CSV table of C-alpha atoms in Angstrom, one decimal:
chain,number,residue,atom,x,y,z
A,795,MET,CA,-13.2,-9.0,-18.0
A,796,SER,CA,-11.6,-12.4,-18.2
A,797,GLU,CA,-13.6,-15.5,-16.8
A,798,ASP,CA,-10.3,-17.1,-16.0
A,799,ILE,CA,-9.3,-14.9,-13.2
A,800,LEU,CA,-10.3,-16.4,-9.7
A,801,LEU,CA,-11.7,-13.9,-7.1
A,802,LEU,CA,-11.6,-16.3,-4.4
A,803,ASP,CA,-8.6,-17.6,-2.6
A,804,THR,CA,-6.8,-20.8,-3.6
A,805,ASP,CA,-5.4,-23.3,-1.2
A,806,VAL,CA,-2.0,-21.9,-1.2
A,807,GLU,CA,-3.3,-18.2,-0.8
A,808,THR,CA,-5.8,-19.5,2.3
A,809,ALA,CA,-2.9,-20.9,3.8
A,810,LEU,CA,-0.7,-17.8,3.3
A,811,ARG,CA,-3.3,-15.6,4.5
A,812,ALA,CA,-3.5,-17.6,7.7
A,813,ALA,CA,0.2,-17.7,8.2
A,814,VAL,CA,0.3,-13.7,8.1
A,815,ARG,CA,-2.7,-13.1,9.9
A,816,SER,CA,-1.5,-15.6,12.9
A,817,LEU,CA,1.9,-13.7,13.1
A,818,LEU,CA,0.3,-10.2,12.9
A,819,ASN,CA,-2.1,-11.3,15.8
A,820,GLU,CA,0.7,-12.2,17.8
A,821,ARG,CA,2.8,-9.3,17.3
A,822,CYS,CA,1.1,-6.3,16.1
A,823,GLU,CA,-1.0,-5.0,18.9
A,824,PRO,CA,-3.0,-1.8,18.2
A,825,ALA,CA,-0.9,-0.3,21.2
A,826,ALA,CA,2.3,-1.2,19.4
A,827,VAL,CA,1.4,0.5,16.4
A,828,LEU,CA,0.2,3.6,18.1
A,829,ALA,CA,3.7,4.0,19.5
A,830,ALA,CA,4.7,5.1,15.8
A,831,TYR,CA,3.2,8.2,16.4
A,832,ALA,CA,5.5,9.0,19.4
A,833,GLY,CA,8.7,8.1,16.8
A,834,ASP,CA,8.9,4.4,18.1
A,835,ARG,CA,10.0,2.4,15.3
A,836,SER,CA,10.7,-0.7,17.0
A,837,LEU,CA,7.6,-2.6,15.9
A,838,THR,CA,8.6,-2.2,12.4
A,839,ARG,CA,12.0,-3.9,13.1
A,840,ALA,CA,10.3,-6.5,15.2
A,841,LEU,CA,8.0,-7.4,12.4
A,842,TRP,CA,10.0,-7.0,9.6
A,843,LYS,CA,12.5,-9.8,10.6
A,844,PRO,CA,9.7,-12.5,11.0
A,845,ILE,CA,8.0,-11.6,7.6
A,846,THR,CA,11.2,-11.7,5.8
A,847,ILE,CA,13.0,-14.6,7.4
A,848,GLU,CA,10.4,-16.7,9.1
A,849,LEU,CA,7.5,-16.4,6.3
A,850,GLY,CA,9.9,-15.6,3.5
A,851,LEU,CA,8.0,-13.0,1.9
A,852,ALA,CA,10.5,-10.3,1.2
A,853,GLY,CA,11.4,-12.0,-2.2
A,854,LEU,CA,7.6,-13.1,-2.9
A,855,LEU,CA,7.7,-11.6,-6.5
A,856,ILE,CA,11.1,-12.5,-7.3
A,857,PRO,CA,11.5,-15.6,-9.3
A,858,GLU,CA,13.0,-18.8,-7.7
A,859,ASN,CA,16.0,-18.5,-10.1
A,860,ARG,CA,16.8,-15.3,-8.8
A,861,GLY,CA,16.7,-16.2,-4.9
A,862,GLY,CA,13.0,-15.5,-4.5
A,863,ALA,CA,9.9,-17.4,-3.4
A,864,GLY,CA,8.4,-17.1,-7.2
A,865,GLY,CA,5.1,-16.0,-6.2
A,866,SER,CA,2.8,-13.9,-8.2
A,867,ALA,CA,0.9,-10.6,-7.5
A,868,ARG,CA,-2.2,-12.7,-6.1
A,869,GLU,CA,-0.1,-13.9,-3.1
A,870,ALA,CA,1.4,-10.4,-2.6
A,871,ALA,CA,-2.3,-9.1,-2.6
A,872,VAL,CA,-3.1,-11.4,0.1
A,873,VAL,CA,-0.1,-10.3,2.4
A,874,LEU,CA,-1.2,-6.6,1.4
A,875,GLU,CA,-4.8,-7.3,2.5
A,876,GLU,CA,-3.6,-8.7,5.7
A,877,LEU,CA,-1.0,-5.9,6.6
A,878,GLY,CA,-3.6,-3.4,5.7
A,879,ARG,CA,-6.0,-5.2,8.2
A,880,PHE,CA,-3.6,-4.7,11.0
A,881,ALA,CA,-2.1,-1.3,9.8
A,882,ALA,CA,1.2,-3.1,10.1
A,883,PRO,CA,4.1,-0.7,9.7
A,884,VAL,CA,6.4,-2.5,7.6
A,885,PRO,CA,7.8,-1.6,4.1
A,886,PHE,CA,6.3,-4.6,2.1
A,887,LEU,CA,4.9,-2.2,-0.5
A,888,THR,CA,7.8,-0.1,-0.9
A,889,SER,CA,10.6,-2.7,-0.9
A,890,SER,CA,9.1,-6.3,-1.9
A,891,VAL,CA,6.6,-4.9,-4.3
A,892,ILE,CA,7.8,-1.6,-5.8
A,893,ALA,CA,11.7,-1.7,-5.6
A,894,ALA,CA,11.6,-5.5,-6.2
A,895,THR,CA,9.7,-5.3,-9.6
A,896,ILE,CA,11.9,-2.1,-10.6
A,897,LEU,CA,15.3,-4.3,-9.8
A,898,LEU,CA,14.1,-7.2,-11.7
A,899,ALA,CA,14.6,-5.4,-14.6
A,900,GLY,CA,18.3,-5.5,-14.3
A,901,ASP,CA,20.8,-8.0,-13.2
A,902,SER,CA,21.9,-6.5,-10.2
A,903,GLU,CA,23.1,-8.7,-7.0
A,904,LEU,CA,20.8,-6.6,-5.0
A,905,VAL,CA,17.6,-8.7,-6.1
A,906,GLY,CA,19.0,-11.8,-4.4
A,907,GLN,CA,19.6,-9.6,-1.4
A,908,LEU,CA,16.2,-8.1,-1.2
A,909,ALA,CA,14.8,-11.8,-1.7
A,910,THR,CA,16.5,-13.0,1.3
A,911,GLY,CA,15.8,-10.1,3.3
A,912,GLU,CA,19.6,-9.0,3.7
A,913,CYS,CA,18.6,-5.5,2.6
A,914,THR,CA,15.6,-3.2,2.2
A,915,ALA,CA,15.0,-0.9,-0.7
A,916,ALA,CA,12.6,2.0,-1.7
A,917,LEU,CA,12.1,4.2,-4.8
A,918,LEU,CA,13.3,7.5,-4.5
A,919,ALA,CA,9.9,9.2,-5.4
A,920,PRO,CA,7.2,11.0,-3.7
A,921,PHE,CA,4.8,8.5,-2.4
A,922,SER,CA,1.8,10.2,-4.3
A,923,ALA,CA,3.9,9.8,-7.4
A,924,ALA,CA,1.7,7.9,-10.2
A,925,THR,CA,3.6,8.5,-13.3
A,926,VAL,CA,7.4,8.3,-14.0
A,927,GLU,CA,7.1,12.1,-15.2
A,928,GLN,CA,6.5,12.6,-11.4
A,929,ILE,CA,9.6,10.9,-10.4
A,930,PRO,CA,12.6,13.5,-9.7
A,931,THR,CA,15.8,12.8,-11.4
A,932,LEU,CA,19.1,13.0,-9.8
A,933,THR,CA,21.9,14.9,-11.7
A,934,LYS,CA,25.2,13.2,-12.3
A,935,ASP,CA,28.5,15.1,-12.4
A,936,ALA,CA,31.6,14.4,-14.2
A,937,ASP,CA,33.0,11.8,-11.8
A,938,GLY,CA,29.6,9.9,-11.7
A,939,ARG,CA,28.4,11.3,-8.3
A,940,LEU,CA,24.6,12.2,-8.1
A,941,SER,CA,22.8,15.1,-6.5
A,942,GLY,CA,19.4,16.2,-6.0
A,943,ARG,CA,16.1,16.5,-3.5
A,944,VAL,CA,13.3,14.3,-3.4
A,945,THR,CA,10.5,14.9,-1.0
A,946,SER,CA,7.8,12.7,0.9
A,947,VAL,CA,9.7,9.4,0.1
A,948,ALA,CA,7.9,6.3,1.6
A,949,GLY,CA,9.9,3.7,2.9
A,950,ALA,CA,13.1,5.3,2.9
A,951,LEU,CA,13.6,5.4,6.6
A,952,GLU,CA,13.5,1.6,6.7
A,953,ALA,CA,15.7,1.0,3.5
A,954,ASP,CA,19.1,0.2,3.3
A,955,VAL,CA,19.4,1.2,-0.5
A,956,LEU,CA,17.4,4.0,-2.4
A,957,LEU,CA,16.7,3.4,-6.2
A,958,ALA,CA,17.1,6.7,-8.1
A,959,ALA,CA,16.1,7.8,-11.6
A,960,VAL,CA,19.1,9.4,-13.3
A,961,GLN,CA,18.5,11.0,-16.6
A,962,THR,CA,21.6,10.4,-19.1
A,963,PRO,CA,22.2,11.2,-23.0
A,964,THR,CA,20.9,7.7,-23.8
A,965,GLY,CA,18.0,7.4,-21.4
A,966,THR,CA,16.7,7.1,-17.9
A,967,GLU,CA,18.9,4.8,-15.6
A,968,VAL,CA,18.2,3.5,-12.2
A,969,HIS,CA,20.9,3.7,-9.7
A,970,ALA,CA,21.3,2.1,-6.2
A,971,LEU,CA,22.4,4.3,-3.6
A,972,ALA,CA,23.3,3.7,0.1
A,973,THR,CA,20.9,5.2,2.6
A,974,SER,CA,23.7,5.9,4.9
A,975,ALA,CA,25.3,8.0,2.3
A,976,VAL,CA,22.3,10.7,2.0
A,977,THR,CA,20.5,13.0,4.3
A,978,ALA,CA,16.8,11.9,5.3
A,979,ALA,CA,14.8,14.2,7.2
A,980,PRO,CA,11.5,12.7,8.5
A,981,VAL,CA,8.4,14.3,7.9
A,982,VAL,CA,5.5,14.6,10.2
A,983,SER,CA,2.9,13.0,8.1
A,984,LEU,CA,-0.8,12.0,8.5
A,985,ASP,CA,0.0,8.4,8.8
A,986,MET,CA,3.0,7.6,10.8
A,987,THR,CA,2.9,4.1,10.3
A,988,ARG,CA,4.1,4.4,7.0
A,989,PRO,CA,6.7,7.4,7.7
A,990,LEU,CA,8.0,9.7,4.8
A,991,ALA,CA,11.1,11.5,4.6
A,992,ASP,CA,12.8,14.3,2.6
A,993,ILE,CA,15.9,12.9,1.0
A,994,THR,CA,18.8,15.1,0.1
A,995,VAL,CA,21.5,13.6,-2.2
A,996,ASP,CA,24.7,15.7,-2.3
A,997,SER,CA,27.5,14.3,-4.6
A,998,VAL,CA,26.9,10.4,-3.6
A,999,PRO,CA,28.1,7.8,-5.9
A,1000,GLY,CA,25.8,5.3,-7.0
A,1001,ARG,CA,26.1,2.2,-9.1
A,1002,VAL,CA,23.9,1.5,-12.1
A,1003,VAL,CA,21.2,-1.6,-11.4
A,1004,VAL,CA,18.8,-0.9,-14.2
A,1005,GLY,CA,20.2,0.2,-17.7
A,1006,ALA,CA,18.9,3.2,-19.8
A,1007,GLY,CA,17.1,1.0,-22.2
A,1008,ALA,CA,15.0,-0.7,-19.3
A,1009,GLY,CA,14.9,2.2,-16.9
A,1010,LEU,CA,11.7,3.6,-17.8
A,1011,PRO,CA,9.7,0.7,-18.4
A,1012,ALA,CA,10.9,-0.7,-15.1
A,1013,LEU,CA,9.8,2.4,-13.3
A,1014,ARG,CA,6.5,2.3,-14.8
A,1015,GLY,CA,6.2,-1.4,-13.9
A,1016,GLY,CA,7.1,-0.4,-10.2
A,1017,LEU,CA,4.6,2.3,-10.0
A,1018,ALA,CA,1.7,0.3,-11.8
A,1019,ILE,CA,2.2,-3.1,-9.7
A,1020,GLY,CA,2.2,-0.6,-6.7
A,1021,ALA,CA,-0.9,1.0,-7.3
A,1022,ALA,CA,-2.7,-2.4,-8.0
A,1023,LEU,CA,-1.6,-3.9,-5.0
A,1024,LEU,CA,-2.1,-0.9,-2.7
A,1025,ALA,CA,-5.8,-1.5,-3.5
A,1026,SER,CA,-5.5,-4.9,-1.6
A,1027,GLU,CA,-4.2,-3.1,1.4
A,1028,GLN,CA,-6.9,-0.4,1.1
A,1029,ALA,CA,-9.4,-3.6,1.3
A,1030,GLY,CA,-7.8,-5.0,4.4
A,1031,VAL,CA,-8.1,-1.4,6.0
A,1032,ALA,CA,-11.8,-1.3,5.1
A,1033,ALA,CA,-12.4,-4.8,6.1
A,1034,TRP,CA,-11.1,-4.3,9.7
A,1035,CYS,CA,-13.2,-1.1,9.6
A,1036,LEU,CA,-16.2,-3.0,9.1
A,1037,ASP,CA,-15.7,-5.9,11.1
A,1038,THR,CA,-14.9,-4.1,14.3
A,1039,THR,CA,-17.8,-1.7,13.8
A,1040,VAL,CA,-20.1,-4.5,13.6
A,1041,ALA,CA,-18.8,-6.5,16.4
A,1042,TYR,CA,-19.1,-3.2,18.5
A,1043,VAL,CA,-22.5,-2.3,17.5
A,1044,LYS,CA,-23.6,-5.8,18.7
A,1045,VAL,CA,-22.8,-5.2,22.5
A,1046,ARG,CA,-23.0,-1.1,22.5
A,1047,ARG,CA,-26.3,-0.5,24.3
A,1048,GLN,CA,-28.4,2.9,24.2
A,1049,PHE,CA,-31.8,3.6,25.0
A,1050,GLY,CA,-32.2,0.1,26.7
A,1051,ARG,CA,-31.3,-1.9,23.7
A,1052,VAL,CA,-28.2,-2.7,21.5
A,1053,VAL,CA,-27.5,-0.2,19.2
A,1054,GLY,CA,-26.8,-2.7,16.3
A,1055,GLY,CA,-30.5,-3.3,16.3
A,1056,PHE,CA,-31.4,0.2,15.2
A,1057,GLN,CA,-32.4,0.0,11.3
A,1058,ALA,CA,-30.5,3.1,10.4
A,1059,LEU,CA,-27.3,1.6,11.5
A,1060,LYS,CA,-28.2,-1.7,9.7
A,1061,HIS,CA,-28.6,0.1,6.5
A,1062,ARG,CA,-25.4,1.8,6.8
A,1063,LEU,CA,-23.5,-1.3,7.7
A,1064,ALA,CA,-25.3,-3.3,5.0
A,1065,ASP,CA,-24.4,-0.6,2.5
A,1066,LEU,CA,-20.7,-0.8,3.7
A,1067,TYR,CA,-20.4,-4.5,3.2
A,1068,VAL,CA,-21.6,-4.3,-0.4
A,1069,GLU,CA,-18.8,-1.7,-0.8
A,1070,LEU,CA,-16.5,-3.9,0.8
A,1071,GLU,CA,-17.3,-7.0,-1.3
A,1072,SER,CA,-17.0,-4.8,-4.3
A,1073,ALA,CA,-13.7,-3.3,-3.4
A,1074,ARG,CA,-12.2,-6.8,-2.6
A,1075,ALA,CA,-13.4,-8.2,-5.9
A,1076,THR,CA,-11.8,-5.2,-7.9
A,1077,ALA,CA,-8.2,-5.7,-6.0
A,1078,ARG,CA,-8.1,-9.3,-6.4
A,1079,TYR,CA,-9.2,-9.1,-10.2
A,1080,ALA,CA,-6.3,-6.5,-10.7
A,1081,ALA,CA,-3.8,-8.7,-8.9
A,1082,GLY,CA,-5.0,-11.9,-10.9
A,1083,ALA,CA,-5.0,-10.0,-14.1
A,1084,ILE,CA,-1.2,-8.9,-13.4
A,1085,ALA,CA,-0.4,-12.3,-12.3
A,1086,ALA,CA,-1.9,-13.9,-15.4
A,1087,GLY,CA,-0.6,-11.4,-17.8
A,1088,ASP,CA,-4.0,-10.4,-18.8
A,1089,PRO,CA,-4.3,-7.8,-21.6
A,1090,ASP,CA,-6.9,-6.1,-19.1
A,1091,ALA,CA,-4.3,-5.6,-16.4
A,1092,ALA,CA,-4.0,-1.8,-16.9
A,1093,ILE,CA,-7.7,-1.3,-16.9
A,1094,ALA,CA,-8.2,-3.8,-13.9
A,1095,THR,CA,-5.5,-1.6,-12.2
A,1096,ALA,CA,-7.1,1.7,-12.8
A,1097,VAL,CA,-10.3,0.4,-11.6
A,1098,ALA,CA,-9.1,-1.1,-8.3
A,1099,ALA,CA,-7.1,1.9,-7.6
A,1100,ALA,CA,-9.9,4.4,-8.4
A,1101,TYR,CA,-12.4,2.5,-6.3
A,1102,CYS,CA,-10.7,1.0,-3.3
A,1103,GLY,CA,-9.2,4.2,-2.0
A,1104,ASP,CA,-12.4,6.0,-1.7
A,1105,ILE,CA,-14.0,2.8,0.0
A,1106,ALA,CA,-11.3,2.4,2.6
A,1107,VAL,CA,-11.8,6.0,3.6
A,1108,HIS,CA,-15.7,5.7,3.9
A,1109,ALA,CA,-15.3,2.5,5.9
A,1110,ALA,CA,-12.9,4.4,8.2
A,1111,GLU,CA,-15.1,7.3,8.5
A,1112,GLU,CA,-18.4,5.1,9.2
A,1113,ALA,CA,-16.0,3.1,11.8
A,1114,VAL,CA,-15.2,6.4,13.8
A,1115,GLN,CA,-18.7,7.6,13.7
A,1116,LEU,CA,-20.5,4.5,14.5
A,1117,HIS,CA,-18.2,4.0,17.6
A,1118,GLY,CA,-19.4,7.2,19.1
A,1119,GLY,CA,-17.2,8.8,21.6
A,1120,ILE,CA,-14.7,5.9,21.9
A,1121,GLY,CA,-13.8,6.4,18.1
A,1122,MET,CA,-12.6,9.9,18.5
A,1123,THR,CA,-10.2,8.9,21.4
A,1124,TRP,CA,-6.2,8.5,20.9
A,1125,GLU,CA,-6.2,5.1,22.7
A,1126,TYR,CA,-8.8,3.5,20.5
A,1127,PRO,CA,-7.3,2.0,17.3
A,1128,VAL,CA,-9.8,3.5,14.6
A,1129,HIS,CA,-7.9,6.7,13.9
A,1130,LEU,CA,-4.9,4.4,12.7
A,1131,TYR,CA,-6.9,3.2,9.9
A,1132,LEU,CA,-8.7,6.4,9.0
A,1133,LYS,CA,-5.1,7.8,8.8
A,1134,ARG,CA,-3.8,5.2,6.9
A,1135,ALA,CA,-6.9,5.3,4.5
A,1136,LYS,CA,-6.5,8.8,3.9
A,1137,ALA,CA,-2.8,8.6,3.1
A,1138,ASP,CA,-3.3,5.7,0.8
A,1139,GLN,CA,-6.0,7.7,-0.8
A,1140,ILE,CA,-3.4,9.7,-2.6
A,1141,GLY,CA,-0.5,7.2,-2.6
A,1142,LEU,CA,0.6,6.4,-6.2
A,1143,GLY,CA,-2.1,8.4,-7.7
A,1144,SER,CA,-5.4,9.5,-6.4
A,1145,PRO,CA,-8.6,8.1,-7.2
A,1146,ALA,CA,-9.6,11.1,-9.5
A,1147,TYR,CA,-6.1,10.5,-11.3
A,1148,HIS,CA,-6.9,6.6,-11.9
A,1149,ARG,CA,-10.5,7.5,-13.2
A,1150,SER,CA,-8.7,9.6,-15.9
A,1151,VAL,CA,-6.6,7.1,-16.7
A,1152,LEU,CA,-9.6,4.6,-16.9
A,1153,ALA,CA,-11.3,7.0,-19.2
A,1154,GLY,CA,-8.5,7.1,-21.7
A,1155,LEU,CA,-8.1,3.3,-21.5
A,1156,ILE,CA,-11.7,2.7,-22.5
A,1157,ASP,CA,-11.9,5.8,-24.8
A,1158,LEU,CA,-14.4,7.3,-22.6
A,1159,PRO,CA,-14.7,11.4,-23.4
A,1160,LEU,CA,-14.1,13.4,-20.2
A,1161,GLY,CA,-16.6,16.1,-20.3
A,1162,ARG,CA,-16.4,19.2,-18.2
A,1163,ARG,CA,-19.4,20.0,-15.7
A,1164,SER,CA,-21.2,23.5,-16.4
A,1165,ASP,CA,-22.1,25.5,-13.5
A,1166,ASP,CA,-25.8,24.6,-13.8
A,1167,GLN,CA,-25.4,20.9,-13.9
């Protein structure tokens, strides 16, 4: 572990966090988020414009010489932690992190358009994809038109452009397709604040945005930074669950006393606090390692992705249980966080997958448990 990577916010990151939280406090009410489950996506459009235009965050990871803000993974992690805290239904992860990272490997003008918020992009891959081998490749006919089908794509419904992997004799290229030219069938998924869609591409023209020589590294890079920064979103989900639950048990009364005074609940919340602080530390270290180009970045990513997914789910489950009957209701927002946590848990690779990756990185043999162990 590098001692040069700070786990606390810098002054710039503190200001960024305050700006994002202020915006979301004003415009991302839980009732509006809940409307996504009725098919109302108006909040996405209402939030995405100020995030991209007023705060200028669409191009946060894009260098200034290419039209972006010139930020690093640390700043993107701050944004995602706040978006997770509000379960905000915006495509920052899919467009400004994963798609932007892939596009930076080429010289397409899409980079500048993404940076200014002129367009939004998404990788044409299942949200659960953790490796390039799990990204379906489209076929290309003699006229250069692309065809294929990809299921459970995150960010596609909000995207103007889809980035597709295309296998060629010289290697894997990344092509850009207009979303308007494909068929997108929305999927009823657990977390409707990050809707999925099945995409059918039928003889659609595309243009190369990352050449064959850089295609596979670009896709790997996009998935890796996506997994690392998704951990920050999961930490934000867990933080909201803990803060809201602590506030609730301080006022909820049972048997003539505040329920937060019961020792058993204090122990559960104290344990959750320790888990949350550990999740924040691992997520911030992963983002810092990527930002610094640290050799431990791959290990840090695997640790964060393996740990934070489970912690977010545990925090959401505890929030539901400790809120009692109100936690089970549709109107109360806790279920939004449980659904986001469960969906994120398998996004860009499950915790079990990332633990296996970590074992390989640190040369830890993977043994098989016997039935009597």
